[in-house]
Every structure is written in C-alpha cells, then in structure tokens.
Amino acid sequence: MEILIFILGACVGSFANVLAIRTTESRNYIFGRSKCPKCDSQIHWYDNLPLISFLLLKGRCRQCKESISIQYPVVELVMGILAVVFYVHNSSFLPYILLMGMGTMLLVITLTDLKEKFIYESHLYSLLAFSICYRYLIIDVGIMDTLLGVGLFGGFLLCLRFIGRIIYKREAMGVGDIKMGFILGILFDWQLAVVALYLSFISASIVGVYLLLFKKKQIKILPFAPFIAFGSILSVVYGNKIIYAFLSII
C-alpha cells in the first residue's frame, strides 16, 4: 500500500511543481499543456510521468536535449515521501486528505519563497482553509489552546520583525512568514507551537551555518518559509513524541 501512496504523492508533487512555477510566471495552472522552458515544445504525457520520465530521459528534454531542472524530481520525491509519512501518521480518509492538502500548499509556498522570496496570498488562503478544517474536524484541542498556539507562533515571528527593525534597521522577518506563522498556529497548542518554532529555527541555523562555512556564501536574505514548513510538518506528525522524549529526559 505504501508504494501506491508514494506514487500518488509523487503525482501530487508534480502538480505542486506546476502550481508553483505557473504562479510565479502568472500562467494558468489548470489549463494548458506543460512545455519545455528551454525550447517551448509541448511535453507529451509519457515524458511527464513523475520521477520515471526524468530517469528515462536522463534529465534532458526529448526535443532540445537541454537539461531539465532537478527541482522537478526532487519535489516529486519529497511529496512522495510526505504522502507515506502522512499515511503512516493517520490513514483515515479525511485526516489524510487534509494533511496532503496542507503538505502540498507548504511545498508550493516553499518553492515560491526559494525562487522569488515571496509568498502569494492565494497560497496562504488555501493553507488557511486546510488548517481550519484540520483543526475543527480532526484535532481535539480547546479554543484557548488554539489561540495560544496562534498567538505564540505568529506573535513570536511578529516580535522578531519589530526587534530586527529596531536593532538592525531592517526587516528580520517577512510579512508572508508572519502570516504563515499565524495560520499554522491554528494546528497547535502552545507546547506544539514551541516545538514547531524550535525546529524551524534550528533547521534554519544549520542551513545558514552550512552555507557560510562550506559554500562561503554571504547570506543577505535566507528564505524562512521552507523552515517554517519543515518545523510545522514535523510538529504535526511527531510533535507529541518529541515533547514526550524531552520530558522523559528531564
């Protein structure tokens, strides 16, 4: 069953690629055939199979032989893995569909933030809809716990923005990141919000240090949405286990 779930996830990842790329290019993501970005030739269905086509074509367009961006198979692979992780976490139909919806939108937001350092409102609205449905239909959490989660997650990012403006005279946190924090806070009580924030910042720190030490890159702006997405997904799936493990240590 997990193999079928992985294939389904890879197909969803292919759609996430289309949604992210066509949004940044202001193209219709529902209608219109996929085209090679290099030669503009239409891509046939058999050259558009998630992961498989990339391997069979050896990462090159069938027509112009130019290389295909590694983004396509990587996103399909990541979404395939996420699909299996979500299925293992909760295989019931409605929770799984909502988790996949949230995961897809987080992946799309990650892609657009990495490419343009911008988070689109339409993607945030979709994430909000999935988050609200998951909160009220699936999670057994009181309204006060939810408000604490929203306030802590989004409020902490908002405070960082003001602190950065006062101390460093620049924006330390984007508006899109803050909105994302408030939306994802719907999913958590205050404890899980702390876990999500911690995982977000620790993963961003690891990547930042790696880029500085090994890539010798001067980091002016590090897109933070990918790390918020990473921390939030881990907190949704494994947050309670992380809290239990931490409490058992102390």
PDB file of C-alpha atoms in Angstrom:
ATOM      1  CA  MET A   1       0.000   0.000   0.000  1.00  0.00           C
ATOM      2  CA  GLU A   2       2.830   2.382   0.839  1.00  0.00           C
ATOM      3  CA  ILE A   3       4.154   2.055  -2.726  1.00  0.00           C
ATOM      4  CA  LEU A   4       0.819   3.191  -4.162  1.00  0.00           C
ATOM      5  CA  ILE A   5       0.718   6.037  -1.653  1.00  0.00           C
ATOM      6  CA  PHE A   6       4.227   7.093  -2.696  1.00  0.00           C
ATOM      7  CA  ILE A   7       3.194   7.112  -6.372  1.00  0.00           C
ATOM      8  CA  LEU A   8       0.141   9.198  -5.507  1.00  0.00           C
ATOM      9  CA  GLY A   9       2.327  11.609  -3.571  1.00  0.00           C
ATOM     10  CA  ALA A  10       4.775  11.912  -6.466  1.00  0.00           C
ATOM     11  CA  CYS A  11       1.863  12.820  -8.758  1.00  0.00           C
ATOM     12  CA  VAL A  12       0.731  15.460  -6.271  1.00  0.00           C
ATOM     13  CA  GLY A  13       4.320  16.713  -6.186  1.00  0.00           C
ATOM     14  CA  SER A  14       4.206  17.086  -9.963  1.00  0.00           C
ATOM     15  CA  PHE A  15       1.106  19.258  -9.568  1.00  0.00           C
ATOM     16  CA  ALA A  16       2.839  21.273  -6.827  1.00  0.00           C
ATOM     17  CA  ASN A  17       5.653  21.992  -9.274  1.00  0.00           C
ATOM     18  CA  VAL A  18       3.168  23.165 -11.894  1.00  0.00           C
ATOM     19  CA  LEU A  19       1.298  25.336  -9.393  1.00  0.00           C
ATOM     20  CA  ALA A  20       4.455  26.982  -8.055  1.00  0.00           C
ATOM     21  CA  ILE A  21       6.095  27.586 -11.426  1.00  0.00           C
ATOM     22  CA  ARG A  22       2.990  28.843 -13.206  1.00  0.00           C
ATOM     23  CA  THR A  23       2.109  31.111 -10.302  1.00  0.00           C
ATOM     24  CA  THR A  24       5.500  32.813 -10.489  1.00  0.00           C
ATOM     25  CA  GLU A  25       5.080  33.122 -14.262  1.00  0.00           C
ATOM     26  CA  SER A  26       1.462  34.377 -13.988  1.00  0.00           C
ATOM     27  CA  ARG A  27       0.204  31.470 -16.088  1.00  0.00           C
ATOM     28  CA  ASN A  28      -2.994  29.450 -15.736  1.00  0.00           C
ATOM     29  CA  TYR A  29      -2.175  26.338 -13.724  1.00  0.00           C
ATOM     30  CA  ILE A  30      -5.408  24.498 -14.541  1.00  0.00           C
ATOM     31  CA  PHE A  31      -5.441  24.683 -18.319  1.00  0.00           C
ATOM     32  CA  GLY A  32      -2.597  24.440 -20.797  1.00  0.00           C
ATOM     33  CA  ARG A  33      -0.108  21.705 -21.571  1.00  0.00           C
ATOM     34  CA  SER A  34       3.298  21.553 -19.960  1.00  0.00           C
ATOM     35  CA  LYS A  35       6.119  22.922 -22.102  1.00  0.00           C
ATOM     36  CA  CYS A  36       9.879  22.718 -22.033  1.00  0.00           C
ATOM     37  CA  PRO A  37      11.145  26.025 -20.582  1.00  0.00           C
ATOM     38  CA  LYS A  38      14.136  25.914 -22.951  1.00  0.00           C
ATOM     39  CA  CYS A  39      12.636  25.133 -26.384  1.00  0.00           C
ATOM     40  CA  ASP A  40       8.926  25.737 -25.629  1.00  0.00           C
ATOM     41  CA  SER A  41       7.915  22.376 -27.124  1.00  0.00           C
ATOM     42  CA  GLN A  42       4.904  20.640 -25.586  1.00  0.00           C
ATOM     43  CA  ILE A  43       5.716  17.754 -23.264  1.00  0.00           C
ATOM     44  CA  HIS A  44       3.862  14.525 -24.050  1.00  0.00           C
ATOM     45  CA  TRP A  45       2.163  12.622 -21.238  1.00  0.00           C
ATOM     46  CA  TYR A  46       4.718   9.807 -21.388  1.00  0.00           C
ATOM     47  CA  ASP A  47       7.506  12.338 -20.822  1.00  0.00           C
ATOM     48  CA  ASN A  48       5.648  13.813 -17.860  1.00  0.00           C
ATOM     49  CA  LEU A  49       5.454  10.793 -15.558  1.00  0.00           C
ATOM     50  CA  PRO A  50       6.666  11.716 -12.058  1.00  0.00           C
ATOM     51  CA  LEU A  51      10.282  10.598 -11.412  1.00  0.00           C
ATOM     52  CA  ILE A  52      10.175   7.890 -14.097  1.00  0.00           C
ATOM     53  CA  SER A  53      10.320  10.220 -17.107  1.00  0.00           C
ATOM     54  CA  PHE A  54      13.222  12.185 -15.626  1.00  0.00           C
ATOM     55  CA  LEU A  55      15.216   8.979 -15.187  1.00  0.00           C
ATOM     56  CA  LEU A  56      14.343   7.580 -18.618  1.00  0.00           C
ATOM     57  CA  LEU A  57      15.223  10.861 -20.329  1.00  0.00           C
ATOM     58  CA  LYS A  58      18.400  11.138 -18.236  1.00  0.00           C
ATOM     59  CA  GLY A  59      17.331  14.579 -17.088  1.00  0.00           C
ATOM     60  CA  ARG A  60      17.087  16.079 -20.576  1.00  0.00           C
ATOM     61  CA  CYS A  61      14.299  17.327 -22.840  1.00  0.00           C
ATOM     62  CA  ARG A  62      13.423  14.830 -25.572  1.00  0.00           C
ATOM     63  CA  GLN A  63      13.302  17.589 -28.202  1.00  0.00           C
ATOM     64  CA  CYS A  64      16.124  20.043 -27.493  1.00  0.00           C
ATOM     65  CA  LYS A  65      18.272  17.794 -25.266  1.00  0.00           C
ATOM     66  CA  GLU A  66      18.733  20.623 -22.773  1.00  0.00           C
ATOM     67  CA  SER A  67      18.911  19.647 -19.113  1.00  0.00           C
ATOM     68  CA  ILE A  68      15.714  19.561 -17.040  1.00  0.00           C
ATOM     69  CA  SER A  69      15.753  21.322 -13.683  1.00  0.00           C
ATOM     70  CA  ILE A  70      16.476  18.966 -10.787  1.00  0.00           C
ATOM     71  CA  GLN A  71      13.614  20.714  -8.978  1.00  0.00           C
ATOM     72  CA  TYR A  72      11.057  18.508 -10.733  1.00  0.00           C
ATOM     73  CA  PRO A  73      12.179  15.082  -9.483  1.00  0.00           C
ATOM     74  CA  VAL A  74      13.244  16.422  -6.075  1.00  0.00           C
ATOM     75  CA  VAL A  75       9.810  17.917  -5.379  1.00  0.00           C
ATOM     76  CA  GLU A  76       8.086  14.755  -6.619  1.00  0.00           C
ATOM     77  CA  LEU A  77      10.318  12.634  -4.384  1.00  0.00           C
ATOM     78  CA  VAL A  78       9.731  14.852  -1.339  1.00  0.00           C
ATOM     79  CA  MET A  79       5.962  14.826  -1.828  1.00  0.00           C
ATOM     80  CA  GLY A  80       6.016  11.058  -2.323  1.00  0.00           C
ATOM     81  CA  ILE A  81       7.835  10.640   0.992  1.00  0.00           C
ATOM     82  CA  LEU A  82       5.464  13.075   2.715  1.00  0.00           C
ATOM     83  CA  ALA A  83       2.480  11.140   1.396  1.00  0.00           C
ATOM     84  CA  VAL A  84       3.787   7.959   3.019  1.00  0.00           C
ATOM     85  CA  VAL A  85       4.637   9.775   6.277  1.00  0.00           C
ATOM     86  CA  PHE A  86       1.131  11.262   6.459  1.00  0.00           C
ATOM     87  CA  TYR A  87      -0.419   7.865   5.684  1.00  0.00           C
ATOM     88  CA  VAL A  88       1.525   6.175   8.475  1.00  0.00           C
ATOM     89  CA  HIS A  89       0.568   9.017  10.832  1.00  0.00           C
ATOM     90  CA  ASN A  90      -3.168   8.850  10.039  1.00  0.00           C
ATOM     91  CA  SER A  91      -4.561   6.651   7.273  1.00  0.00           C
ATOM     92  CA  SER A  92      -8.206   7.688   7.770  1.00  0.00           C
ATOM     93  CA  PHE A  93      -9.588   9.343   4.636  1.00  0.00           C
ATOM     94  CA  LEU A  94     -10.450  12.869   5.800  1.00  0.00           C
ATOM     95  CA  PRO A  95      -7.385  13.489   8.007  1.00  0.00           C
ATOM     96  CA  TYR A  96      -5.147  12.159   5.256  1.00  0.00           C
ATOM     97  CA  ILE A  97      -6.707  14.367   2.571  1.00  0.00           C
ATOM     98  CA  LEU A  98      -6.355  17.442   4.775  1.00  0.00           C
ATOM     99  CA  LEU A  99      -2.744  16.595   5.638  1.00  0.00           C
ATOM    100  CA  MET A 100      -1.952  16.148   1.956  1.00  0.00           C
ATOM    101  CA  GLY A 101      -3.610  19.477   1.189  1.00  0.00           C
ATOM    102  CA  MET A 102      -1.569  21.258   3.843  1.00  0.00           C
ATOM    103  CA  GLY A 103       1.612  19.482   2.786  1.00  0.00           C
ATOM    104  CA  THR A 104       1.070  20.428  -0.850  1.00  0.00           C
ATOM    105  CA  MET A 105       0.491  24.095  -0.065  1.00  0.00           C
ATOM    106  CA  LEU A 106       3.513  24.203   2.245  1.00  0.00           C
ATOM    107  CA  LEU A 107       5.610  22.730  -0.548  1.00  0.00           C
ATOM    108  CA  VAL A 108       4.278  25.272  -3.062  1.00  0.00           C
ATOM    109  CA  ILE A 109       4.945  28.129  -0.634  1.00  0.00           C
ATOM    110  CA  THR A 110       8.457  26.776  -0.094  1.00  0.00           C
ATOM    111  CA  LEU A 111       9.141  26.723  -3.839  1.00  0.00           C
ATOM    112  CA  THR A 112       7.898  30.263  -4.486  1.00  0.00           C
ATOM    113  CA  ASP A 113       9.759  31.631  -1.468  1.00  0.00           C
ATOM    114  CA  LEU A 114      13.000  29.988  -2.579  1.00  0.00           C
ATOM    115  CA  LYS A 115      12.603  31.307  -6.126  1.00  0.00           C
ATOM    116  CA  GLU A 116      11.194  34.793  -5.548  1.00  0.00           C
ATOM    117  CA  LYS A 117      11.480  35.325  -1.787  1.00  0.00           C
ATOM    118  CA  PHE A 118       7.751  35.980  -1.875  1.00  0.00           C
ATOM    119  CA  ILE A 119       4.696  34.178  -0.506  1.00  0.00           C
ATOM    120  CA  TYR A 120       1.499  34.514  -2.527  1.00  0.00           C
ATOM    121  CA  GLU A 121      -1.761  35.382  -0.779  1.00  0.00           C
ATOM    122  CA  SER A 122      -3.702  32.762  -2.761  1.00  0.00           C
ATOM    123  CA  HIS A 123      -1.446  30.027  -1.391  1.00  0.00           C
ATOM    124  CA  LEU A 124      -1.854  31.336   2.161  1.00  0.00           C
ATOM    125  CA  TYR A 125      -5.642  31.326   1.773  1.00  0.00           C
ATOM    126  CA  SER A 126      -5.540  27.694   0.662  1.00  0.00           C
ATOM    127  CA  LEU A 127      -3.275  26.805   3.589  1.00  0.00           C
ATOM    128  CA  LEU A 128      -5.655  28.628   5.936  1.00  0.00           C
ATOM    129  CA  ALA A 129      -8.645  26.663   4.643  1.00  0.00           C
ATOM    130  CA  PHE A 130      -6.907  23.305   5.107  1.00  0.00           C
ATOM    131  CA  SER A 131      -5.611  24.309   8.553  1.00  0.00           C
ATOM    132  CA  ILE A 132      -9.023  25.415   9.824  1.00  0.00           C
ATOM    133  CA  CYS A 133     -10.674  22.232   8.539  1.00  0.00           C
ATOM    134  CA  TYR A 134      -7.983  20.065  10.140  1.00  0.00           C
ATOM    135  CA  ARG A 135      -8.239  21.961  13.435  1.00  0.00           C
ATOM    136  CA  TYR A 136     -12.022  21.771  13.757  1.00  0.00           C
ATOM    137  CA  LEU A 137     -12.658  18.362  12.182  1.00  0.00           C
ATOM    138  CA  ILE A 138      -9.662  16.315  13.323  1.00  0.00           C
ATOM    139  CA  ILE A 139      -7.808  17.796  16.302  1.00  0.00           C
ATOM    140  CA  ASP A 140      -9.330  17.573  19.774  1.00  0.00           C
ATOM    141  CA  VAL A 141      -7.926  20.859  21.078  1.00  0.00           C
ATOM    142  CA  GLY A 142      -9.782  23.558  23.005  1.00  0.00           C
ATOM    143  CA  ILE A 143     -10.255  27.046  21.623  1.00  0.00           C
ATOM    144  CA  MET A 144      -7.982  28.600  24.266  1.00  0.00           C
ATOM    145  CA  ASP A 145      -5.180  26.179  23.391  1.00  0.00           C
ATOM    146  CA  THR A 146      -5.613  27.084  19.736  1.00  0.00           C
ATOM    147  CA  LEU A 147      -5.495  30.813  20.491  1.00  0.00           C
ATOM    148  CA  LEU A 148      -2.307  30.269  22.484  1.00  0.00           C
ATOM    149  CA  GLY A 149      -0.796  28.347  19.576  1.00  0.00           C
ATOM    150  CA  VAL A 150      -1.761  31.055  17.091  1.00  0.00           C
ATOM    151  CA  GLY A 151      -0.540  33.847  19.338  1.00  0.00           C
ATOM    152  CA  LEU A 152       2.735  32.148  20.186  1.00  0.00           C
ATOM    153  CA  PHE A 153       3.665  31.027  16.669  1.00  0.00           C
ATOM    154  CA  GLY A 154       2.614  34.125  14.761  1.00  0.00           C
ATOM    155  CA  GLY A 155       3.249  36.545  17.616  1.00  0.00           C
ATOM    156  CA  PHE A 156       6.835  35.369  18.092  1.00  0.00           C
ATOM    157  CA  LEU A 157       7.613  35.922  14.400  1.00  0.00           C
ATOM    158  CA  LEU A 158       5.933  39.340  14.538  1.00  0.00           C
ATOM    159  CA  CYS A 159       8.084  40.321  17.532  1.00  0.00           C
ATOM    160  CA  LEU A 160      11.215  39.286  15.646  1.00  0.00           C
ATOM    161  CA  ARG A 161      10.216  41.596  12.811  1.00  0.00           C
ATOM    162  CA  PHE A 162       9.940  44.567  15.190  1.00  0.00           C
ATOM    163  CA  ILE A 163      13.165  43.666  17.006  1.00  0.00           C
ATOM    164  CA  GLY A 164      15.034  43.437  13.705  1.00  0.00           C
ATOM    165  CA  ARG A 165      13.672  46.814  12.645  1.00  0.00           C
ATOM    166  CA  ILE A 166      14.743  48.450  15.919  1.00  0.00           C
ATOM    167  CA  ILE A 167      18.185  46.859  16.348  1.00  0.00           C
ATOM    168  CA  TYR A 168      19.349  46.137  12.795  1.00  0.00           C
ATOM    169  CA  LYS A 169      17.266  48.775  10.979  1.00  0.00           C
ATOM    170  CA  ARG A 170      15.882  46.166   8.597  1.00  0.00           C
ATOM    171  CA  GLU A 171      13.144  43.579   8.416  1.00  0.00           C
ATOM    172  CA  ALA A 172      14.255  40.397  10.190  1.00  0.00           C
ATOM    173  CA  MET A 173      11.068  38.546   9.235  1.00  0.00           C
ATOM    174  CA  GLY A 174       8.875  38.866   6.150  1.00  0.00           C
ATOM    175  CA  VAL A 175       5.170  39.644   6.331  1.00  0.00           C
ATOM    176  CA  GLY A 176       4.405  36.404   4.494  1.00  0.00           C
ATOM    177  CA  ASP A 177       6.349  34.408   7.085  1.00  0.00           C
ATOM    178  CA  ILE A 178       4.376  36.062   9.888  1.00  0.00           C
ATOM    179  CA  LYS A 179       1.039  35.338   8.204  1.00  0.00           C
ATOM    180  CA  MET A 180       2.185  31.773   7.700  1.00  0.00           C
ATOM    181  CA  GLY A 181       3.001  31.528  11.412  1.00  0.00           C
ATOM    182  CA  PHE A 182      -0.428  32.763  12.463  1.00  0.00           C
ATOM    183  CA  ILE A 183      -2.113  30.310  10.066  1.00  0.00           C
ATOM    184  CA  LEU A 184      -0.082  27.284  11.139  1.00  0.00           C
ATOM    185  CA  GLY A 185      -0.537  28.211  14.789  1.00  0.00           C
ATOM    186  CA  ILE A 186      -4.154  27.081  14.340  1.00  0.00           C
ATOM    187  CA  LEU A 187      -2.877  23.498  14.314  1.00  0.00           C
ATOM    188  CA  PHE A 188      -1.067  23.651  17.650  1.00  0.00           C
ATOM    189  CA  ASP A 189      -1.463  24.199  21.352  1.00  0.00           C
ATOM    190  CA  TRP A 190       1.307  26.282  22.944  1.00  0.00           C
ATOM    191  CA  GLN A 191       3.569  23.270  23.521  1.00  0.00           C
ATOM    192  CA  LEU A 192       3.438  22.084  19.914  1.00  0.00           C
ATOM    193  CA  ALA A 193       3.866  25.682  18.749  1.00  0.00           C
ATOM    194  CA  VAL A 194       7.127  25.819  20.725  1.00  0.00           C
ATOM    195  CA  VAL A 195       8.248  22.569  19.078  1.00  0.00           C
ATOM    196  CA  ALA A 196       7.397  23.911  15.610  1.00  0.00           C
ATOM    197  CA  LEU A 197       9.244  27.177  16.253  1.00  0.00           C
ATOM    198  CA  TYR A 198      12.277  25.394  17.683  1.00  0.00           C
ATOM    199  CA  LEU A 199      12.514  23.012  14.726  1.00  0.00           C
ATOM    200  CA  SER A 200      12.060  25.905  12.292  1.00  0.00           C
ATOM    201  CA  PHE A 201      14.860  27.987  13.768  1.00  0.00           C
ATOM    202  CA  ILE A 202      17.276  25.126  14.437  1.00  0.00           C
ATOM    203  CA  SER A 203      16.941  23.876  10.846  1.00  0.00           C
ATOM    204  CA  ALA A 204      17.421  27.426   9.506  1.00  0.00           C
ATOM    205  CA  SER A 205      20.516  27.821  11.690  1.00  0.00           C
ATOM    206  CA  ILE A 206      22.010  24.554  10.450  1.00  0.00           C
ATOM    207  CA  VAL A 207      21.482  25.520   6.802  1.00  0.00           C
ATOM    208  CA  GLY A 208      22.791  29.038   7.414  1.00  0.00           C
ATOM    209  CA  VAL A 209      25.973  27.793   9.088  1.00  0.00           C
ATOM    210  CA  TYR A 210      26.491  25.245   6.310  1.00  0.00           C
ATOM    211  CA  LEU A 211      26.215  27.923   3.617  1.00  0.00           C
ATOM    212  CA  LEU A 212      28.647  30.186   5.456  1.00  0.00           C
ATOM    213  CA  LEU A 213      31.266  27.548   6.253  1.00  0.00           C
ATOM    214  CA  PHE A 214      31.181  25.237   3.260  1.00  0.00           C
ATOM    215  CA  LYS A 215      29.692  27.288   0.435  1.00  0.00           C
ATOM    216  CA  LYS A 216      31.420  30.510   1.518  1.00  0.00           C
ATOM    217  CA  LYS A 217      28.240  32.419   0.734  1.00  0.00           C
ATOM    218  CA  GLN A 218      27.375  35.752   2.269  1.00  0.00           C
ATOM    219  CA  ILE A 219      23.743  35.407   3.280  1.00  0.00           C
ATOM    220  CA  LYS A 220      21.743  38.602   2.824  1.00  0.00           C
ATOM    221  CA  ILE A 221      18.298  37.015   2.924  1.00  0.00           C
ATOM    222  CA  LEU A 222      17.585  33.408   3.868  1.00  0.00           C
ATOM    223  CA  PRO A 223      14.008  32.483   2.886  1.00  0.00           C
ATOM    224  CA  PHE A 224      12.367  31.333   6.102  1.00  0.00           C
ATOM    225  CA  ALA A 225       9.131  29.796   4.779  1.00  0.00           C
ATOM    226  CA  PRO A 226      10.821  26.453   3.946  1.00  0.00           C
ATOM    227  CA  PHE A 227      11.954  26.123   7.563  1.00  0.00           C
ATOM    228  CA  ILE A 228       8.543  27.089   8.949  1.00  0.00           C
ATOM    229  CA  ALA A 229       7.051  24.403   6.706  1.00  0.00           C
ATOM    230  CA  PHE A 230       9.637  21.844   7.836  1.00  0.00           C
ATOM    231  CA  GLY A 231       9.164  22.582  11.533  1.00  0.00           C
ATOM    232  CA  SER A 232       5.384  22.598  11.266  1.00  0.00           C
ATOM    233  CA  ILE A 233       5.143  19.290   9.416  1.00  0.00           C
ATOM    234  CA  LEU A 234       7.429  17.604  11.937  1.00  0.00           C
ATOM    235  CA  SER A 235       5.418  19.097  14.789  1.00  0.00           C
ATOM    236  CA  VAL A 236       2.092  17.908  13.340  1.00  0.00           C
ATOM    237  CA  VAL A 237       3.351  14.364  12.794  1.00  0.00           C
ATOM    238  CA  TYR A 238       5.904  13.861  15.568  1.00  0.00           C
ATOM    239  CA  GLY A 239       5.355  16.800  17.929  1.00  0.00           C
ATOM    240  CA  ASN A 240       3.815  14.854  20.800  1.00  0.00           C
ATOM    241  CA  LYS A 241       6.551  12.220  20.597  1.00  0.00           C
ATOM    242  CA  ILE A 242       9.202  14.952  20.686  1.00  0.00           C
ATOM    243  CA  ILE A 243       7.591  16.516  23.766  1.00  0.00           C
ATOM    244  CA  TYR A 244       7.353  13.121  25.481  1.00  0.00           C
ATOM    245  CA  ALA A 245      11.003  12.340  24.684  1.00  0.00           C
ATOM    246  CA  PHE A 246      12.101  15.728  26.034  1.00  0.00           C
ATOM    247  CA  LEU A 247      10.089  15.359  29.244  1.00  0.00           C
ATOM    248  CA  SER A 248      11.428  11.846  29.799  1.00  0.00           C
ATOM    249  CA  ILE A 249      14.989  13.203  29.659  1.00  0.00           C
ATOM    250  CA  ILE A 250      14.458  15.953  32.214  1.00  0.00           C
TER     251      ILE A 250
END
